[in-house]
Coordinates of C-alpha atoms and ligand atoms in Angstrom, one line a residue:
M1 CA 10.6 46.4 77.5
N2 CA 13.9 46.8 79.1
V3 CA 13.2 44.7 82.2
S4 CA 14.0 46.5 85.4
D5 CA 15.2 44.7 88.5
V6 CA 11.7 44.3 89.7
V7 CA 8.2 45.1 88.4
V8 CA 5.4 46.3 90.8
V9 CA 1.9 45.9 89.5
G10 CA -0.4 48.4 91.2
A11 CA 0.4 51.9 92.5
G12 CA -1.7 51.7 95.7
L13 CA -0.1 52.0 99.1
F14 CA 1.2 48.4 99.1
G15 CA 2.9 48.8 95.7
L16 CA 4.3 52.3 96.4
T17 CA 5.8 51.1 99.7
V18 CA 7.5 48.1 98.1
A19 CA 8.7 50.3 95.2
E20 CA 10.2 52.9 97.5
R21 CA 11.9 50.4 99.8
L22 CA 13.4 48.4 96.9
A23 CA 14.6 51.5 95.2
D24 CA 16.2 52.6 98.4
R25 CA 18.0 49.3 98.4
G26 CA 19.5 50.2 95.0
M27 CA 17.1 48.3 92.7
D28 CA 15.6 49.7 89.5
V29 CA 11.8 49.4 89.9
T30 CA 9.1 49.7 87.3
V31 CA 5.6 50.4 88.7
V32 CA 2.6 50.0 86.5
D33 CA -1.0 50.9 87.1
R34 CA -3.9 50.9 84.8
R35 CA -5.3 54.0 86.4
A36 CA -4.2 57.5 85.5
E37 CA -3.1 58.3 89.0
I38 CA -1.1 56.8 91.8
G39 CA -2.4 56.0 95.3
G40 CA -5.0 53.3 94.6
N41 CA -8.3 54.0 96.4
A42 CA -6.6 56.5 98.7
A43 CA -6.1 58.9 95.8
S44 CA -7.5 62.4 96.1
A45 CA -7.8 65.5 93.8
F46 CA -8.3 69.1 94.4
C47 CA -11.8 70.2 93.1
P48 CA -11.1 72.8 90.4
R49 CA -14.3 74.8 91.3
T50 CA -13.8 75.0 95.1
G51 CA -10.2 74.0 95.8
I52 CA -11.4 71.4 98.3
E53 CA -9.5 68.2 98.4
V54 CA -11.9 65.4 97.4
H55 CA -11.1 61.8 98.2
T56 CA -11.9 60.3 94.9
Y57 CA -12.9 56.9 96.3
G58 CA -14.5 58.0 99.6
S59 CA -13.0 59.5 102.7
H60 CA -9.7 58.0 103.7
L61 CA -8.5 58.6 107.2
F62 CA -5.0 57.8 108.2
H63 CA -4.7 56.1 111.6
T64 CA -2.2 53.6 113.0
S65 CA -0.8 52.3 116.3
N66 CA 2.1 50.6 114.5
E67 CA 5.2 52.8 115.4
R68 CA 7.2 51.4 112.5
V69 CA 4.4 52.4 110.0
W70 CA 4.0 55.8 111.6
A71 CA 7.8 56.5 111.5
Y72 CA 7.8 55.4 107.8
V73 CA 4.9 57.5 106.6
N74 CA 6.3 60.5 108.4
R75 CA 9.3 60.4 106.0
F76 CA 7.0 61.6 103.2
T77 CA 4.5 63.8 104.8
T78 CA 3.5 65.6 108.0
F79 CA 0.0 64.9 109.4
T80 CA -2.7 67.3 110.7
S81 CA -4.3 66.7 114.1
Y82 CA -7.6 65.8 112.5
E83 CA -9.5 63.1 114.6
H84 CA -12.3 61.4 112.8
R85 CA -15.8 61.6 114.2
V86 CA -18.9 60.2 112.5
W87 CA -22.6 60.6 113.1
T88 CA -25.4 58.3 112.0
T89 CA -29.0 59.2 111.2
Y90 CA -31.6 56.7 112.3
R91 CA -35.3 57.3 112.0
G92 CA -34.9 61.1 111.7
E93 CA -32.6 61.5 114.6
V94 CA -28.8 61.9 114.7
F95 CA -26.6 59.8 117.0
P96 CA -22.8 59.6 117.5
M97 CA -21.1 56.7 116.0
P98 CA -19.3 54.4 116.8
I99 CA -21.6 53.3 119.6
N100 CA -20.5 55.0 122.9
L101 CA -22.1 56.1 126.1
G102 CA -23.6 59.1 124.3
T103 CA -25.3 56.9 121.7
I104 CA -26.5 54.5 124.3
N105 CA -28.1 57.2 126.5
Q106 CA -29.6 59.1 123.6
F107 CA -31.1 55.8 122.2
F108 CA -32.6 54.7 125.6
R109 CA -33.4 58.3 126.7
S110 CA -31.4 57.6 129.8
A111 CA -28.5 59.0 131.9
M112 CA -26.7 55.8 132.7
G113 CA -23.1 55.7 133.9
P114 CA -20.6 53.2 132.4
D115 CA -21.5 50.4 134.8
A116 CA -25.2 50.7 134.4
A117 CA -24.8 50.8 130.6
R118 CA -22.5 47.8 130.5
A119 CA -25.0 45.8 132.6
L120 CA -27.9 46.8 130.3
I121 CA -26.0 45.8 127.2
A122 CA -24.9 42.5 128.8
E123 CA -28.5 41.7 129.5
Q124 CA -29.5 42.5 125.9
A125 CA -26.7 40.4 124.6
A126 CA -27.6 37.4 126.8
E127 CA -29.3 35.5 124.0
L128 CA -25.9 34.3 123.0
D129 CA -25.4 32.5 126.3
G130 CA -21.7 33.4 126.4
R131 CA -21.2 31.5 123.1
E132 CA -18.3 32.7 120.9
P133 CA -20.0 34.8 118.1
A134 CA -19.6 32.9 114.8
N135 CA -20.6 35.6 112.4
L136 CA -21.3 39.3 112.0
D137 CA -24.9 39.0 113.2
E138 CA -23.9 37.3 116.5
K139 CA -20.9 39.5 116.9
G140 CA -23.0 42.6 116.6
I141 CA -25.5 41.4 119.2
S142 CA -22.7 40.3 121.5
L143 CA -21.1 43.7 121.3
V144 CA -24.1 46.0 121.7
G145 CA -27.2 43.9 122.4
R146 CA -30.1 43.4 120.0
P147 CA -31.9 46.8 120.2
L148 CA -28.8 48.8 119.3
Y149 CA -27.7 46.2 116.8
E150 CA -31.0 46.4 115.0
A151 CA -31.0 50.2 114.9
F152 CA -27.4 51.1 114.0
I153 CA -25.9 47.9 112.5
R154 CA -28.4 45.7 110.9
G155 CA -29.8 48.2 108.3
Y156 CA -26.4 49.7 107.5
T157 CA -24.8 46.4 107.1
A158 CA -27.7 45.1 104.9
K159 CA -27.2 48.1 102.6
Q160 CA -23.4 47.8 102.7
W161 CA -23.2 44.1 102.0
Q162 CA -26.6 42.8 100.7
T163 CA -25.5 39.5 102.2
D164 CA -27.1 37.6 105.1
P165 CA -25.1 38.9 108.1
R166 CA -24.9 35.3 109.4
L167 CA -22.7 34.6 106.3
L168 CA -20.4 37.5 106.9
P169 CA -17.3 37.2 109.1
A170 CA -17.4 38.8 112.6
S171 CA -14.2 40.6 111.8
I172 CA -16.1 43.3 109.7
I173 CA -17.8 44.6 112.7
S174 CA -14.9 44.2 115.0
R175 CA -13.3 47.1 113.2
L176 CA -15.6 49.4 115.1
P177 CA -14.9 50.2 118.8
V178 CA -17.8 50.1 121.3
R179 CA -17.1 52.5 124.2
Y180 CA -18.6 53.0 127.6
T181 CA -17.3 56.6 127.8
Y182 CA -18.3 59.7 125.8
D183 CA -15.2 59.4 123.6
N184 CA -16.8 59.4 120.1
R185 CA -13.6 59.2 118.0
Y186 CA -14.0 56.8 115.2
F187 CA -10.6 55.2 115.7
D188 CA -8.7 54.0 118.8
D189 CA -5.3 54.3 117.3
T190 CA -2.4 56.1 118.9
H191 CA -1.7 58.2 115.7
Q192 CA -4.3 59.7 113.4
G193 CA -4.4 62.6 111.0
L194 CA -4.5 63.6 107.4
P195 CA -1.5 64.4 105.2
T196 CA -1.0 68.2 105.6
D197 CA -0.6 69.0 101.9
G198 CA -2.9 66.2 100.7
Y199 CA -2.6 62.5 99.7
G200 CA -1.3 63.3 96.2
A201 CA 1.8 65.1 97.5
W202 CA 2.5 62.3 100.0
F203 CA 2.3 59.6 97.3
A204 CA 4.3 61.7 94.8
R205 CA 7.2 61.9 97.3
M206 CA 7.2 58.1 97.8
V207 CA 8.0 57.5 94.1
D208 CA 10.2 60.7 93.6
H209 CA 13.3 58.5 93.2
P210 CA 15.7 58.2 90.2
R211 CA 15.4 54.4 90.4
I212 CA 11.5 54.3 90.2
D213 CA 9.8 54.4 86.8
V214 CA 6.0 54.8 87.1
R215 CA 3.9 54.0 84.1
L216 CA 0.3 54.9 84.4
G217 CA -2.6 53.9 82.1
C218 CA -0.7 50.5 81.8
D219 CA -2.9 47.4 82.2
F220 CA -0.7 44.4 83.1
F221 CA -3.3 42.1 81.4
D222 CA -3.2 44.0 78.1
P223 CA -0.7 42.2 75.8
T224 CA -0.3 45.3 73.7
Q225 CA 1.3 47.1 76.6
P226 CA 5.1 47.1 76.9
V227 CA 4.9 45.9 80.5
H228 CA 2.4 43.0 80.6
R229 CA 2.1 39.6 82.3
G230 CA 3.3 37.6 79.3
A231 CA 6.4 39.8 78.8
V232 CA 7.4 40.1 82.4
V233 CA 6.6 37.0 84.4
G234 CA 9.8 34.8 84.4
Q235 CA 11.9 37.7 83.2
A236 CA 11.9 39.7 86.4
P237 CA 10.5 39.4 89.9
V238 CA 7.0 40.7 90.1
V239 CA 5.1 42.1 93.1
F240 CA 1.5 41.8 92.0
T241 CA -1.2 43.8 93.9
G242 CA -4.0 43.4 91.4
P243 CA -6.9 40.9 91.9
V244 CA -5.5 37.5 92.5
D245 CA -8.4 35.8 90.7
Q246 CA -7.8 37.8 87.6
Y247 CA -4.1 36.9 87.7
F248 CA -5.1 33.2 87.4
D249 CA -7.8 33.9 84.7
L250 CA -10.6 33.1 87.2
A251 CA -9.4 29.4 87.3
A252 CA -11.3 28.7 90.6
G253 CA -14.1 31.1 89.8
P254 CA -14.5 34.8 90.6
L255 CA -14.0 36.1 94.1
A256 CA -17.0 38.3 95.1
W257 CA -16.4 42.1 95.8
R258 CA -18.6 44.9 96.8
T259 CA -18.3 48.1 94.8
L260 CA -19.4 51.7 95.6
D261 CA -21.3 54.2 93.5
L262 CA -20.0 57.6 94.5
Q263 CA -21.9 60.6 93.4
Q264 CA -20.1 63.9 93.8
E265 CA -21.9 67.3 94.0
V266 CA -20.8 70.9 94.6
L267 CA -23.4 72.7 96.8
P268 CA -23.8 76.4 97.2
T269 CA -23.4 76.5 101.0
G270 CA -20.4 76.7 103.3
D271 CA -21.6 73.7 105.3
H272 CA -24.0 71.0 104.3
Q273 CA -24.0 68.5 107.2
G274 CA -21.6 69.8 109.9
A275 CA -19.3 66.8 109.8
A276 CA -17.1 64.9 107.4
V277 CA -19.2 61.8 107.4
M278 CA -22.9 61.1 108.1
N279 CA -24.0 57.5 108.1
Y280 CA -27.5 56.5 107.3
A281 CA -28.7 53.5 109.4
D282 CA -32.2 53.2 107.9
E283 CA -32.5 50.4 105.3
D284 CA -35.0 52.5 103.3
V285 CA -32.5 55.3 102.7
P286 CA -30.4 54.2 99.7
E287 CA -27.2 55.9 100.7
T288 CA -24.9 54.2 103.3
R289 CA -23.2 57.6 104.0
V290 CA -22.5 61.1 102.8
H291 CA -19.1 62.6 102.8
E292 CA -18.4 66.3 103.1
F293 CA -14.7 66.9 102.4
R294 CA -14.2 70.4 103.8
H295 CA -14.5 69.1 107.3
L296 CA -11.4 66.9 106.9
H297 CA -9.3 70.0 106.8
P298 CA -10.7 72.7 109.2
E299 CA -7.2 74.3 109.1
R300 CA -7.5 75.1 105.4
A301 CA -8.9 78.4 103.9
Y302 CA -11.8 76.8 102.0
P303 CA -14.5 78.9 100.4
K304 CA -17.4 79.9 102.7
D305 CA -20.1 79.7 100.0
A306 CA -19.4 76.3 98.4
T307 CA -18.9 72.7 99.6
V308 CA -18.3 69.3 98.0
I309 CA -20.3 66.3 99.1
M310 CA -20.2 62.7 97.9
R311 CA -23.1 60.3 98.3
E312 CA -22.0 56.7 98.8
R313 CA -24.1 53.6 97.8
S314 CA -22.9 50.0 97.8
R315 CA -23.7 47.1 95.5
F316 CA -22.2 43.8 94.2
A317 CA -19.3 44.5 91.8
E318 CA -20.0 43.3 88.2
P319 CA -17.1 42.7 85.8
G320 CA -15.5 46.0 85.0
D321 CA -16.5 47.7 88.4
E322 CA -13.9 48.8 90.9
P323 CA -13.6 46.2 93.6
Y324 CA -13.7 47.8 97.1
Y325 CA -14.7 45.2 99.8
P326 CA -14.1 41.5 99.7
V327 CA -17.5 39.8 100.4
N328 CA -15.8 36.7 101.9
T329 CA -18.7 34.2 102.1
P330 CA -17.7 30.6 102.7
E331 CA -17.7 30.0 98.9
D332 CA -15.3 32.9 98.4
R333 CA -13.0 31.5 101.1
A334 CA -12.9 28.1 99.4
R335 CA -12.0 29.7 96.1
L336 CA -9.4 31.9 97.8
A337 CA -7.8 28.8 99.3
T338 CA -7.2 27.5 95.7
Y339 CA -5.8 30.8 94.6
R340 CA -3.4 30.9 97.6
E341 CA -2.1 27.5 96.4
L342 CA -1.7 28.7 92.9
A343 CA 0.0 31.8 94.1
A344 CA 2.4 29.9 96.3
Q345 CA 3.5 27.9 93.2
E346 CA 3.8 30.9 90.9
Q347 CA 7.6 31.3 90.8
G348 CA 8.9 34.9 91.1
V349 CA 5.5 36.5 91.6
H350 CA 4.7 37.9 95.0
F351 CA 1.0 38.6 95.8
G352 CA 0.2 41.5 98.2
G353 CA -2.2 44.3 99.0
R354 CA -6.0 44.3 99.3
L355 CA -6.7 42.9 95.8
G356 CA -3.8 40.5 95.8
T357 CA -4.6 38.8 99.0
Y358 CA -8.5 39.4 99.0
K359 CA -8.3 41.1 102.4
Y360 CA -9.8 44.4 103.4
L361 CA -6.7 46.4 104.4
D362 CA -6.7 49.9 105.9
M363 CA -4.0 52.1 104.6
H364 CA -1.7 51.5 107.6
M365 CA -2.2 47.7 107.2
A366 CA -1.3 47.8 103.5
I367 CA 1.9 49.8 104.4
G368 CA 2.8 47.5 107.3
S369 CA 2.3 44.3 105.2
A370 CA 4.4 45.7 102.4
L371 CA 7.2 46.5 104.8
T372 CA 7.0 42.9 106.1
M373 CA 7.1 41.5 102.5
V374 CA 10.2 43.6 101.7
D375 CA 11.9 42.2 104.9
N376 CA 10.9 38.6 104.4
Q377 CA 9.8 37.4 100.9
L378 CA 11.8 40.1 99.1
A379 CA 14.9 39.9 101.4
D380 CA 16.9 37.9 98.8
L381 CA 16.4 40.3 95.9
P382 CA 19.7 42.2 95.2
Ligands
LIG1 N1 -21.2 49.5 110.5 C1 -22.5 49.6 110.8 N2 -23.1 50.8 111.0 C2 -22.3 52.0 110.9 C3 -21.0 51.9 110.5 C4 -20.5 50.7 110.2 O1 -23.2 48.6 110.9 O2 -22.9 53.1 111.1 C5 -20.6 48.2 110.2 C6 -20.9 47.7 108.8 O3 -21.1 46.3 108.8 C7 -19.6 48.1 108.1 C8 -18.5 47.8 109.2 O4 -19.2 48.2 110.4 O5 -19.4 47.3 107.0 C9 -17.2 48.5 109.1 O6 -17.5 49.9 109.0 P1 -16.3 51.0 108.7 O7 -16.9 52.3 108.8 O8 -15.1 50.6 109.3 O9 -16.1 50.7 107.1 P2 -15.3 51.5 106.0 O10 -15.3 52.9 106.4 O11 -13.9 50.9 106.0 O12 -16.0 51.3 104.8

């Protein structure tokens, strides 16, 4: 290949942000991705039968409290005023999620105010004796007490992770707020919304630059491709956002990931479930959640007699499956430490993004960390 000034491997939000910033700095950037579309797991496509925007890899909600990230993304798209709300079905009854005063009062068939509810939950979390929660199990109990934990978190988490919750990091559950008000928004962030004309239009604008060359269907590990590891590393700086273990040929063993089975269906109704996302807390219901995409854009003129849903199930990723969530058991963390050492020694290659750092990153986190990499690690590139 004609080596450009820099090669970005992976066209997810991390890679797109790095590419856009470096092109703006005057560098020629080649972006490669083995998929046929840009945007990583945030990609979406308009369903040809209904015109409904379907989030190909499950619902992606943009939210951030980071002003720099918010200003940055607004250069490429405007956002709707959509605020995400989720419900969960438990034993044949629907509750608001995340756990808030409405969930608590419905669950206990009570009419407590915030102080009474706090006191009750504190009592039900007392088994921890004020100890710092060491894992997801303890964190869940400390946040909402055992009865609510067992109803809304234990079964869902068992389906989502199939891993003993005592081996999972507390941070997984810290993502969800617990509120002693009736505010049932899923996110606490200052800014939230969905790209007005869709994720695809947003991402296309990020790479619509004469210095950016995007090559899709190009696997960086395939030596028959013009842009591949052997041809590029050492010739040009590389920003690698693919799986870090794959980059080092699994030298320290594979890092465990969860993958999702997503089953899409068009139904002949204008509304299937009344909300964008319905979680299923019961362990004996195989789905973790069902998405209904029309509800993400109430402002759009979508058909009144058809809707698109997506049933989501979770399982361990096998070789060849799409990695979604890092499992992060102690064994994974030990292997990751080795990969981090190898990555630090790998001259001219910068590892970033969810797959490159084995960290679950929301969209705004991927963008924020890409901006930081451009400022720091990549500051010396021309
Ligand atoms: N979670 C849960 N019950 C729910 C929703 C979430 O126990 O109804 C837990 C579960 O462990 C999950 C974590 O909270 O993995 C994070 O959920 P979130 O909805 O943030 O996950 P994402 O949408 O990113 O997959």
